[in-house]
CSV table of C-alpha atoms in Angstrom, one decimal:
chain,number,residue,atom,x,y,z
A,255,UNK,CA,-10.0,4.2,15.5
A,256,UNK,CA,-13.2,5.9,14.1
A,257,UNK,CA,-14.8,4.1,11.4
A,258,UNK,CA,-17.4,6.4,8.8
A,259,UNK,CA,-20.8,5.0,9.0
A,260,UNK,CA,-22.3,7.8,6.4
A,261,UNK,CA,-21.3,10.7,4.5
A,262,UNK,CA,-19.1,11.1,1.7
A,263,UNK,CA,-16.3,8.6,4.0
A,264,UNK,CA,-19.0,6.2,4.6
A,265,UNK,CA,-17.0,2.6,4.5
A,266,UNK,CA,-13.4,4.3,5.4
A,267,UNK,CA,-11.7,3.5,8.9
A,268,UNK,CA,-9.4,5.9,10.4
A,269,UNK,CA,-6.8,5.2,13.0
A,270,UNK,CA,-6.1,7.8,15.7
A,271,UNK,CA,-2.2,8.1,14.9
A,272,UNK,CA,-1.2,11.0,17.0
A,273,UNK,CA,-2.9,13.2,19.6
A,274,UNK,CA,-4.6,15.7,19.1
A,275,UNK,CA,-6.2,14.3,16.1
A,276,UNK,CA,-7.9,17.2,14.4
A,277,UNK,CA,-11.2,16.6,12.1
A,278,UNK,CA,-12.6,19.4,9.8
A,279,UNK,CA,-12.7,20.7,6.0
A,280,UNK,CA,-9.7,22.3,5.7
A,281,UNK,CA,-6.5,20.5,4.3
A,282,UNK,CA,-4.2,21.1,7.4
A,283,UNK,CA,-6.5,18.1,9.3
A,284,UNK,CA,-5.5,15.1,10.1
A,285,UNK,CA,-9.2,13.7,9.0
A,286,UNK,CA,-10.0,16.1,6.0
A,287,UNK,CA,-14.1,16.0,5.5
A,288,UNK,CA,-15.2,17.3,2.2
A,289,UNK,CA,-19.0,18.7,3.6
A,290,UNK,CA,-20.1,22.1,3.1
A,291,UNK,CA,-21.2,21.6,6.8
A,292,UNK,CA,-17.8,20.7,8.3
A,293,UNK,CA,-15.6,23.9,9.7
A,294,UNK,CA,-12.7,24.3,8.5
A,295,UNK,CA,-11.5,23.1,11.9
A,296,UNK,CA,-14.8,21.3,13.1
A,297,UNK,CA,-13.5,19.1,15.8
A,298,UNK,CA,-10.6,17.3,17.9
A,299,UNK,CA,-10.0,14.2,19.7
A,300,UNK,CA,-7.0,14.0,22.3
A,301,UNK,CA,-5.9,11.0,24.3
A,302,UNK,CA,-5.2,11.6,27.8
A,303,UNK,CA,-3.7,8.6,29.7
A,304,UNK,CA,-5.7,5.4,28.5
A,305,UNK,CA,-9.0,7.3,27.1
A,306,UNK,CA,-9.8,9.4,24.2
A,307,UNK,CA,-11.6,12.9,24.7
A,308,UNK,CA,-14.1,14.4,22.0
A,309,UNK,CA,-14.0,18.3,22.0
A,310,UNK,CA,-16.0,20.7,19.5
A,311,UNK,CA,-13.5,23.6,18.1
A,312,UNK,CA,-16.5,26.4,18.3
A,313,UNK,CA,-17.7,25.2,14.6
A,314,UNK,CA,-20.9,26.0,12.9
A,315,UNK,CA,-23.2,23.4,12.6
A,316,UNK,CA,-21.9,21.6,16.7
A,317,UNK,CA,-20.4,18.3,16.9
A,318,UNK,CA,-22.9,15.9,18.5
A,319,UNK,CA,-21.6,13.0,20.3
A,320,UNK,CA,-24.9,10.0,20.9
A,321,UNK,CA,-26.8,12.8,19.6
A,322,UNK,CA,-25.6,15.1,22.3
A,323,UNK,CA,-24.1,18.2,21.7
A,324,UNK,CA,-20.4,18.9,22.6
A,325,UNK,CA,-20.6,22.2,24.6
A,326,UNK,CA,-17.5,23.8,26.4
A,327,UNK,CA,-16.1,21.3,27.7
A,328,UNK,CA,-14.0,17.9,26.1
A,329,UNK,CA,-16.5,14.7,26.1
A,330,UNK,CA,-14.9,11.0,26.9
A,331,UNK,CA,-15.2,8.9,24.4
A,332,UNK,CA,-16.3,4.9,25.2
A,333,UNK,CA,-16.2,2.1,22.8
A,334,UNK,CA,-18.9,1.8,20.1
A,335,UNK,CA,-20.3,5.6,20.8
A,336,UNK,CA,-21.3,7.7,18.1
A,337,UNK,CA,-19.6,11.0,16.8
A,338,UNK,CA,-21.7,13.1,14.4
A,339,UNK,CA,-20.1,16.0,12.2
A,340,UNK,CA,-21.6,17.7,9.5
A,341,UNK,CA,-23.9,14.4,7.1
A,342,UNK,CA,-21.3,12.5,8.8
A,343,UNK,CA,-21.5,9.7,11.9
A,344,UNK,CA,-18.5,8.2,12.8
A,345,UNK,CA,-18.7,5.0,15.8
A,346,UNK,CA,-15.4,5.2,17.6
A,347,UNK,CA,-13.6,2.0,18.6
A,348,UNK,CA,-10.8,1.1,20.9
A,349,UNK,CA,-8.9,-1.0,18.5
A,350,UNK,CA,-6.3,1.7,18.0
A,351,UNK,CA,-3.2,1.8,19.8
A,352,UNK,CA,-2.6,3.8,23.0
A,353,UNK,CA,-0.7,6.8,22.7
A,354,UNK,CA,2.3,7.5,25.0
A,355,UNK,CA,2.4,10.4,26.8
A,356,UNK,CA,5.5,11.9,24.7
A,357,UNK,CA,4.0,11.2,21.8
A,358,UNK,CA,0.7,13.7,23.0
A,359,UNK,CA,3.2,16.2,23.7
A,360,UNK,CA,5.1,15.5,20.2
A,361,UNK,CA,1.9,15.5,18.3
A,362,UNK,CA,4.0,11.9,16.5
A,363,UNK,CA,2.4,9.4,15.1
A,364,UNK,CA,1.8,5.8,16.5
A,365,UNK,CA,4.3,2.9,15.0
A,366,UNK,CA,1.4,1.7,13.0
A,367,UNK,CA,0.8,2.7,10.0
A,368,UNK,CA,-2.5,2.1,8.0
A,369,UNK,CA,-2.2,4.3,4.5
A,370,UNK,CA,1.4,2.7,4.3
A,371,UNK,CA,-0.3,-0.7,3.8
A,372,UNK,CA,-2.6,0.8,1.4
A,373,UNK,CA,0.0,1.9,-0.8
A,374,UNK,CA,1.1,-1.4,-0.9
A,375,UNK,CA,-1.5,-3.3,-1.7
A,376,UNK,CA,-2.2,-0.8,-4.5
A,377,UNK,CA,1.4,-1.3,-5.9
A,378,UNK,CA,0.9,-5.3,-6.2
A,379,UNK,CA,-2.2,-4.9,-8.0
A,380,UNK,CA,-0.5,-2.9,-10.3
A,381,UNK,CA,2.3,-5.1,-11.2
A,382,UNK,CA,-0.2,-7.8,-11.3
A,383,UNK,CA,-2.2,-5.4,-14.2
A,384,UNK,CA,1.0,-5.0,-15.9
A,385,UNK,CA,1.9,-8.7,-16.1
A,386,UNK,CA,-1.4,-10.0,-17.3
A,387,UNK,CA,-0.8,-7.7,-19.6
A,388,UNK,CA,1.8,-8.3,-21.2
A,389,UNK,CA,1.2,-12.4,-21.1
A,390,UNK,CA,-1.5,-11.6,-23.0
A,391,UNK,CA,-0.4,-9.3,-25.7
A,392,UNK,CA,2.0,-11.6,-26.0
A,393,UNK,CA,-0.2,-14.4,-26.0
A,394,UNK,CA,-2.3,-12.3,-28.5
A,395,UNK,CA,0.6,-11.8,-30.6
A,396,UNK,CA,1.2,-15.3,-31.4
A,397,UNK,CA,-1.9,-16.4,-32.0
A,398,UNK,CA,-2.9,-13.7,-34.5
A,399,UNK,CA,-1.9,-13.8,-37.9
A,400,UNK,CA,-3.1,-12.1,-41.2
A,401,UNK,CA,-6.6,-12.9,-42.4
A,402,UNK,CA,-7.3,-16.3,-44.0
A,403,UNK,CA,-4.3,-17.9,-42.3
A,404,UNK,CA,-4.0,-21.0,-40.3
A,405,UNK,CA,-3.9,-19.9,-36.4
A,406,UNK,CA,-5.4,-16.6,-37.1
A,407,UNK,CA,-8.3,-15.4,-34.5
A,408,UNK,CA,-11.0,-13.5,-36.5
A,409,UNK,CA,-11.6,-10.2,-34.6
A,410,UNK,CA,-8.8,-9.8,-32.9
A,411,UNK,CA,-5.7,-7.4,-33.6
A,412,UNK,CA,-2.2,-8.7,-35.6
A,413,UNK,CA,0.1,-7.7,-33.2
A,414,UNK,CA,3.8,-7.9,-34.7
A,415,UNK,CA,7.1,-8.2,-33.8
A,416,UNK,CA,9.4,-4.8,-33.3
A,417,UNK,CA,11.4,-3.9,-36.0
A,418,UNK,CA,14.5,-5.7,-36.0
A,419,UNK,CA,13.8,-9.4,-35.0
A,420,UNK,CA,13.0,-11.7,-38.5
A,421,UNK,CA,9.5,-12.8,-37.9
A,422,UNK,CA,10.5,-16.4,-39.6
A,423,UNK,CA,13.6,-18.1,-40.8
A,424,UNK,CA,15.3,-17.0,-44.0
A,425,UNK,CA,14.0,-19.3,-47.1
A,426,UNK,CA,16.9,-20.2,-49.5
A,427,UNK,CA,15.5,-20.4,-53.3
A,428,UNK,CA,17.7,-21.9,-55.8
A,429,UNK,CA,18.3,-19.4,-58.8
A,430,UNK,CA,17.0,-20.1,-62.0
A,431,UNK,CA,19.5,-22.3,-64.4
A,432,UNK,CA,21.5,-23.9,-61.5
A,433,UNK,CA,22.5,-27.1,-62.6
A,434,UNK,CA,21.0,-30.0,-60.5
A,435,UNK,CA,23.0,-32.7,-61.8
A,436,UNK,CA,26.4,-31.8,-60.2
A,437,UNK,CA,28.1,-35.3,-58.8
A,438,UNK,CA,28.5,-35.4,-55.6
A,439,UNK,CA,32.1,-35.7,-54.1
A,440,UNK,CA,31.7,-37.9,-51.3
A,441,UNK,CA,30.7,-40.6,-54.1
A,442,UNK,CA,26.9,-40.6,-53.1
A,443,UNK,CA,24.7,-40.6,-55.9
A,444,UNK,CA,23.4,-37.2,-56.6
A,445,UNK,CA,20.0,-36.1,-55.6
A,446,UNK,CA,18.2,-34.0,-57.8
A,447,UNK,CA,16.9,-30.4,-56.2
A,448,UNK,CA,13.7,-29.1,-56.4
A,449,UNK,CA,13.1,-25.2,-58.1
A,450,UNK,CA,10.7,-22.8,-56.6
């Protein structure tokens, strides 16, 4: 793994998933690097039994390696050592996986897989933003009536029901010059009835 300790990565951790594991500016790269300083194809690391090798890939501005340049030839990499690129210094680690010797030769990746985890995690936030959401519209909606109103929030929204759904149960008003002195046929004395 190769962790980002400046330049525009700076915080970012990437594992070395396949071999070779290609670093530059261009968009075919494994490790893209957005740097006017980075080749297109700046740099590669390849893993050859149980270690990783650093090689330059004859780019512009050299890739340094504990502030050595990388000539000709591929440069072993050891835990905690640093790999400069570009504005950018990367300090490789040995956390990663080791690679098998097919997958060098298939260029696949390892069985773990970091960016799928990622997407993950950025799903379940999203359904968590969506939830609290909508608890508190509806939470909004209840609690807000029209101005002057018991229960109604000042400075917050009305929020009402779809179209549809009665927003409260039917009243039934008595019409005008219905008699309220009707007896009552169960033989219970009659009870008079209120008018609107």
């Amino acid at each position: 793994m190769i962790r980002a300790e400046s330049g525009p990565l700076a915080g970012q951790s990437f594992a070395l998933d396949r071999s070779p594991f290609s670093i530059g500016r261009g968009a075919g790269n494994d490790l893209v690097l957005p740097d006017t300083l980075v080749s297109r194809q700046h740099a590669g690391l390849e893993c050859q039994g149980d270690r990783w090798l650093l090689r330059d890939l004859k780019s512009s501005n050299g890739t340094f390696l504990n502030r050595q340049a990388v000539k000709d030839s591929p440069q072993p990499l050891r835990d905690g050592d640093l790999v400069c690129i570009g504005d950018s210094m990367f300090v490789f680690t040995t956390e990663s996986h080791q690679i098998s010797p097919a997958q060098q030769r298939a260029g696949q990746p390892v069985a773990s897989q970091p960016r799928r985890s990622i997407w993950i995690v950025a799903v379940a936030i999203a359904v968590v933003l969506v939830v609290v959401i909508v608890v508190a519209l509806l939470l909004f909606g209840g609690l807000a009536g029209k101005d002057g109103e018991a229960g109604a929030t000042p400075g917050l929204p009305s929020i009402g029901l779809p179209t549809g759904l009665p927003s409260a149960l039917p009243t039934i008003q008595m019409p005008t010059g219905f008699p309220t002195d009707l007896p009552l046929p169960t033989g219970l004395p009659a009870m008079p009835l209120s008018r609107p």
